[in-house]
């Protein structure tokens, strides 16, 4: 392909990336648990002018380092404290990821293979959803991917800027999610050098380890030092031991599972192209002495999937950093298939994909209709019909050796469902959440307390603190301090609450369509105050960096 065609193709991938990753970032609320906690933490840090100690609901938050908070703070400064402000830079990370994979793959494998790798990423529904979330993973995935790609490019092309890019981007990745951002790439680099016979002084000199390590340390270490000083070591202890060592050594918050769950998540998450994952991994294995990027990609996928398969805690987002490298392998295999034609084994893979695409809308229909708190949304399953329609067209074109049309059709079905998810499915469900329905009782400048547990999006929705009430004995004190306040809790806690305080008035009750839990709001009337006289007590807004309050899953 000529230079002009190359520019046109790059422009097309760029526009497609923007279309996929920025789809309706602004159109549905910050609601799910992890996104709510991260977005609120960034909001509080911006409000307080705090750059060191993260907090959620004005209590120290030990879960994650600050890089994504800083980007969200920048987003709030540009777009306001809203879903777009929280998600903008996550989506931008997705665009950067795809364009980086495209550029490095073209340099080391060729343009067509690079385009197919980029298309593989853009067709992944899981990746699209991941880069729509105000969480640290988009930053970790993108920074780690570029750092690893800089490693292979620096070695192969003897590029100084790429060598230093390793340390720059892994430093930023360490500020995204901690030591995993150094441990996994370090293991990958070691295995690559060992298996290719390059673990020698010449290669180590080429990697410029002393000066590169200084660059890495200058980026990654200062914040950890400052937060350790600011919290007298508490933050470091909680983060490194609880959120890293303990998560790896055993399941936490019920997020365990068998060894095979991680490869299954990766396979499902990378559909539709992952139906060729076995062929692509085989190609990577065979290329270990011929094509460095493919062998490195094979090692990345194998090590990341293996690492999190033996981890005690298993979450869908943990293995996503291997997606770009599985996409590179699949892109190379599809390039080979483009040249050599579709084999019998490939046809079997395509019919497996078609069967999955037929099952998905049927499963979505009955799954939604059979779940009481989601039954009203069963009509949304019609959007999934795009998958079998496009898969059928893709298989038909591929059988006639129309490779471009066939592969584009396979990807289109999943992309259409992705756009439907962000513009129709998620907004429809979001419109029926307790925070959306209960606007009459949920508004800023009103004091709220929560008993035992609350909807984690409430502080972000209110943009203020929600007073924690650990036991029912705190309820009278709360209402005497805030006579016009509201008490928020979940239905499962109301029996014990009303047993002691039957005079409380229930003003709102609504089941969460995402989690199936019922949020309830109570207020106090004159009968309650007469029945429960106490000395006035006003809870104090906690200072930053005091105590842990709530922990998250990943």
GROMACS .gro file of N, CA, C and O in nm, residues 166-219:
model
  216
  166UNK      N    1   1.066   0.232   2.777
  166UNK     CA    2   1.034   0.120   2.867
  166UNK      C    3   1.018   0.173   3.009
  166UNK      O    4   0.917   0.148   3.077
  167UNK      N    5   1.117   0.246   3.056
  167UNK     CA    6   1.120   0.292   3.195
  167UNK      C    7   1.017   0.402   3.219
  167UNK      O    8   0.955   0.406   3.326
  168UNK      N    9   0.999   0.488   3.119
  168UNK     CA   10   0.900   0.595   3.131
  168UNK      C   11   0.759   0.537   3.149
  168UNK      O   12   0.687   0.572   3.244
  169UNK      N   13   0.720   0.447   3.060
  169UNK     CA   14   0.582   0.399   3.063
  169UNK      C   15   0.559   0.297   3.175
  169UNK      O   16   0.448   0.293   3.231
  170UNK      N   17   0.659   0.220   3.211
  170UNK     CA   18   0.640   0.131   3.325
  170UNK      C   19   0.637   0.209   3.456
  170UNK      O   20   0.569   0.168   3.551
  171UNK      N   21   0.705   0.321   3.461
  171UNK     CA   22   0.694   0.409   3.577
  171UNK      C   23   0.553   0.463   3.591
  171UNK      O   24   0.495   0.465   3.700
  172UNK      N   25   0.495   0.507   3.480
  172UNK     CA   26   0.356   0.556   3.482
  172UNK      C   27   0.259   0.442   3.515
  172UNK      O   28   0.161   0.462   3.587
  173UNK      N   29   0.287   0.323   3.464
  173UNK     CA   30   0.202   0.208   3.496
  173UNK      C   31   0.207   0.176   3.644
  173UNK      O   32   0.105   0.138   3.704
  174UNK      N   33   0.323   0.191   3.706
  174UNK     CA   34   0.336   0.166   3.849
  174UNK      C   35   0.257   0.269   3.928
  174UNK      O   36   0.205   0.239   4.036
  175UNK      N   37   0.246   0.390   3.877
  175UNK     CA   38   0.161   0.492   3.940
  175UNK      C   39   0.013   0.466   3.912
  175UNK      O   40  -0.072   0.533   3.970
  176UNK      N   41  -0.016   0.372   3.822
  176UNK     CA   42  -0.155   0.339   3.791
  176UNK      C   43  -0.210   0.232   3.882
  176UNK      O   44  -0.324   0.241   3.927
  177UNK      N   45  -0.128   0.128   3.908
  177UNK     CA   46  -0.183   0.016   3.986
  177UNK      C   47  -0.082  -0.056   4.072
  177UNK      O   48  -0.110  -0.163   4.124
  178UNK      N   49   0.037  -0.002   4.085
  178UNK     CA   50   0.129  -0.058   4.182
  178UNK      C   51   0.232  -0.155   4.126
  178UNK      O   52   0.261  -0.155   4.006
  179UNK      N   53   0.287  -0.241   4.211
  179UNK     CA   54   0.403  -0.323   4.174
  179UNK      C   55   0.376  -0.424   4.064
  179UNK      O   56   0.471  -0.470   4.000
  180UNK      N   57   0.251  -0.461   4.042
  180UNK     CA   58   0.221  -0.554   3.933
  180UNK      C   59   0.268  -0.500   3.799
  180UNK      O   60   0.302  -0.575   3.708
  181UNK      N   61   0.272  -0.367   3.786
  181UNK     CA   62   0.312  -0.303   3.661
  181UNK      C   63   0.461  -0.317   3.634
  181UNK      O   64   0.506  -0.294   3.521
  182UNK      N   65   0.538  -0.352   3.735
  182UNK     CA   66   0.681  -0.379   3.715
  182UNK      C   67   0.710  -0.528   3.719
  182UNK      O   68   0.790  -0.579   3.640
  183UNK      N   69   0.642  -0.600   3.808
  183UNK     CA   70   0.669  -0.743   3.826
  183UNK      C   71   0.638  -0.824   3.700
  183UNK      O   72   0.720  -0.906   3.657
  184UNK      N   73   0.522  -0.802   3.641
  184UNK     CA   74   0.484  -0.881   3.524
  184UNK      C   75   0.571  -0.848   3.403
  184UNK      O   76   0.625  -0.939   3.339
  185UNK      N   77   0.588  -0.720   3.365
  185UNK     CA   78   0.680  -0.692   3.253
  185UNK      C   79   0.822  -0.741   3.280
  185UNK      O   80   0.889  -0.790   3.189
  186UNK      N   81   0.867  -0.728   3.406
  186UNK     CA   82   1.002  -0.775   3.437
  186UNK      C   83   1.016  -0.925   3.411
  186UNK      O   84   1.118  -0.970   3.355
  187UNK      N   85   0.916  -1.002   3.450
  187UNK     CA   86   0.918  -1.146   3.424
  187UNK      C   87   0.913  -1.175   3.274
  187UNK      O   88   0.983  -1.264   3.224
  188UNK      N   89   0.832  -1.098   3.202
  188UNK     CA   90   0.822  -1.115   3.056
  188UNK      C   91   0.957  -1.087   2.990
  188UNK      O   92   1.004  -1.164   2.905
  189UNK      N   93   1.020  -0.977   3.028
  189UNK     CA   94   1.150  -0.942   2.969
  189UNK      C   95   1.255  -1.050   2.998
  189UNK      O   96   1.332  -1.088   2.910
  190UNK      N   97   1.256  -1.098   3.122
  190UNK     CA   98   1.353  -1.201   3.159
  190UNK      C   99   1.332  -1.329   3.077
  190UNK      O  100   1.428  -1.387   3.023
  191UNK      N  101   1.206  -1.372   3.064
  191UNK     CA  102   1.177  -1.493   2.988
  191UNK      C  103   1.210  -1.475   2.840
  191UNK      O  104   1.259  -1.568   2.774
  192UNK      N  105   1.185  -1.356   2.788
  192UNK     CA  106   1.217  -1.331   2.646
  192UNK      C  107   1.368  -1.341   2.623
  192UNK      O  108   1.414  -1.407   2.529
  193UNK      N  109   1.445  -1.276   2.709
  193UNK     CA  110   1.590  -1.278   2.691
  193UNK      C  111   1.647  -1.419   2.710
  193UNK      O  112   1.738  -1.461   2.638
  194UNK      N  113   1.592  -1.493   2.806
  194UNK     CA  114   1.638  -1.630   2.828
  194UNK      C  115   1.607  -1.720   2.709
  194UNK      O  116   1.693  -1.796   2.663
  195UNK      N  117   1.484  -1.712   2.660
  195UNK     CA  118   1.442  -1.803   2.552
  195UNK      C  119   1.500  -1.767   2.417
  195UNK      O  120   1.501  -1.852   2.326
  196UNK      N  121   1.550  -1.645   2.402
  196UNK     CA  122   1.610  -1.606   2.274
  196UNK      C  123   1.762  -1.601   2.282
  196UNK      O  124   1.829  -1.558   2.186
  197UNK      N  125   1.817  -1.641   2.396
  197UNK     CA  126   1.963  -1.643   2.410
  197UNK      C  127   2.025  -1.505   2.415
  197UNK      O  128   2.142  -1.488   2.380
  198UNK      N  129   1.950  -1.404   2.461
  198UNK     CA  130   2.001  -1.267   2.464
  198UNK      C  131   2.030  -1.216   2.604
  198UNK      O  132   2.055  -1.097   2.622
  199UNK      N  133   2.026  -1.305   2.702
  199UNK     CA  134   2.056  -1.262   2.838
  199UNK      C  135   2.208  -1.257   2.856
  199UNK      O  136   2.272  -1.348   2.909
  200UNK      N  137   2.267  -1.146   2.807
  200UNK     CA  138   2.412  -1.130   2.811
  200UNK      C  139   2.446  -0.983   2.834
  200UNK      O  140   2.357  -0.897   2.833
  201UNK      N  141   2.571  -0.955   2.853
  201UNK     CA  142   2.613  -0.818   2.884
  201UNK      C  143   2.583  -0.721   2.771
  201UNK      O  144   2.550  -0.605   2.794
  202UNK      N  145   2.595  -0.769   2.647
  202UNK     CA  146   2.568  -0.680   2.532
  202UNK      C  147   2.423  -0.631   2.536
  202UNK      O  148   2.397  -0.510   2.519
  203UNK      N  149   2.331  -0.721   2.559
  203UNK     CA  150   2.189  -0.682   2.564
  203UNK      C  151   2.162  -0.595   2.685
  203UNK      O  152   2.087  -0.497   2.676
  204UNK      N  153   2.219  -0.630   2.798
  204UNK     CA  154   2.196  -0.552   2.920
  204UNK      C  155   2.249  -0.410   2.904
  204UNK      O  156   2.187  -0.314   2.953
  205UNK      N  157   2.362  -0.396   2.834
  205UNK     CA  158   2.411  -0.260   2.807
  205UNK      C  159   2.315  -0.186   2.716
  205UNK      O  160   2.290  -0.066   2.735
  206UNK      N  161   2.263  -0.256   2.617
  206UNK     CA  162   2.168  -0.194   2.525
  206UNK      C  163   2.043  -0.145   2.598
  206UNK      O  164   1.984  -0.043   2.561
  207UNK      N  165   2.004  -0.215   2.703
  207UNK     CA  166   1.884  -0.178   2.778
  207UNK      C  167   1.907  -0.061   2.873
  207UNK      O  168   1.812  -0.011   2.934
  208UNK      N  169   2.032  -0.019   2.889
  208UNK     CA  170   2.066   0.100   2.969
  208UNK      C  171   1.998   0.096   3.106
  208UNK      O  172   1.929   0.190   3.147
  209UNK      N  173   2.020  -0.012   3.177
  209UNK     CA  174   1.949  -0.037   3.303
  209UNK      C  175   1.980   0.068   3.411
  209UNK      O  176   1.887   0.116   3.479
  210UNK      N  177   2.105   0.110   3.432
  210UNK     CA  178   2.130   0.208   3.540
  210UNK      C  179   2.056   0.341   3.518
  210UNK      O  180   1.983   0.387   3.607
  211UNK      N  181   2.072   0.402   3.399
  211UNK     CA  182   2.006   0.530   3.376
  211UNK      C  183   1.855   0.512   3.359
  211UNK      O  184   1.776   0.597   3.402
  212UNK      N  185   1.814   0.400   3.300
  212UNK     CA  186   1.671   0.373   3.286
  212UNK      C  187   1.604   0.355   3.420
  212UNK      O  188   1.491   0.402   3.442
  213UNK      N  189   1.672   0.286   3.513
  213UNK     CA  190   1.616   0.266   3.646
  213UNK      C  191   1.600   0.399   3.720
  213UNK      O  192   1.503   0.418   3.795
  214UNK      N  193   1.693   0.490   3.699
  214UNK     CA  194   1.680   0.622   3.760
  214UNK      C  195   1.557   0.695   3.706
  214UNK      O  196   1.484   0.761   3.781
  215UNK      N  197   1.534   0.684   3.574
  215UNK     CA  198   1.415   0.746   3.515
  215UNK      C  199   1.288   0.683   3.573
  215UNK      O  200   1.194   0.754   3.610
  216UNK      N  201   1.287   0.550   3.581
  216UNK     CA  202   1.171   0.481   3.638
  216UNK      C  203   1.147   0.526   3.782
  216UNK      O  204   1.033   0.559   3.821
  217UNK      N  205   1.254   0.531   3.862
  217UNK     CA  206   1.240   0.568   4.002
  217UNK      C  207   1.193   0.713   4.017
  217UNK      O  208   1.112   0.744   4.106
  218UNK      N  209   1.242   0.801   3.930
  218UNK     CA  210   1.202   0.942   3.937
  218UNK      C  211   1.054   0.960   3.910
  218UNK      O  212   0.990   1.053   3.962
  219UNK      N  213   0.996   0.871   3.831
  219UNK     CA  214   0.854   0.880   3.798
  219UNK      C  215   0.769   0.808   3.903
  219UNK      O  216   0.669   0.861   3.951
   0.00000   0.00000   0.00000
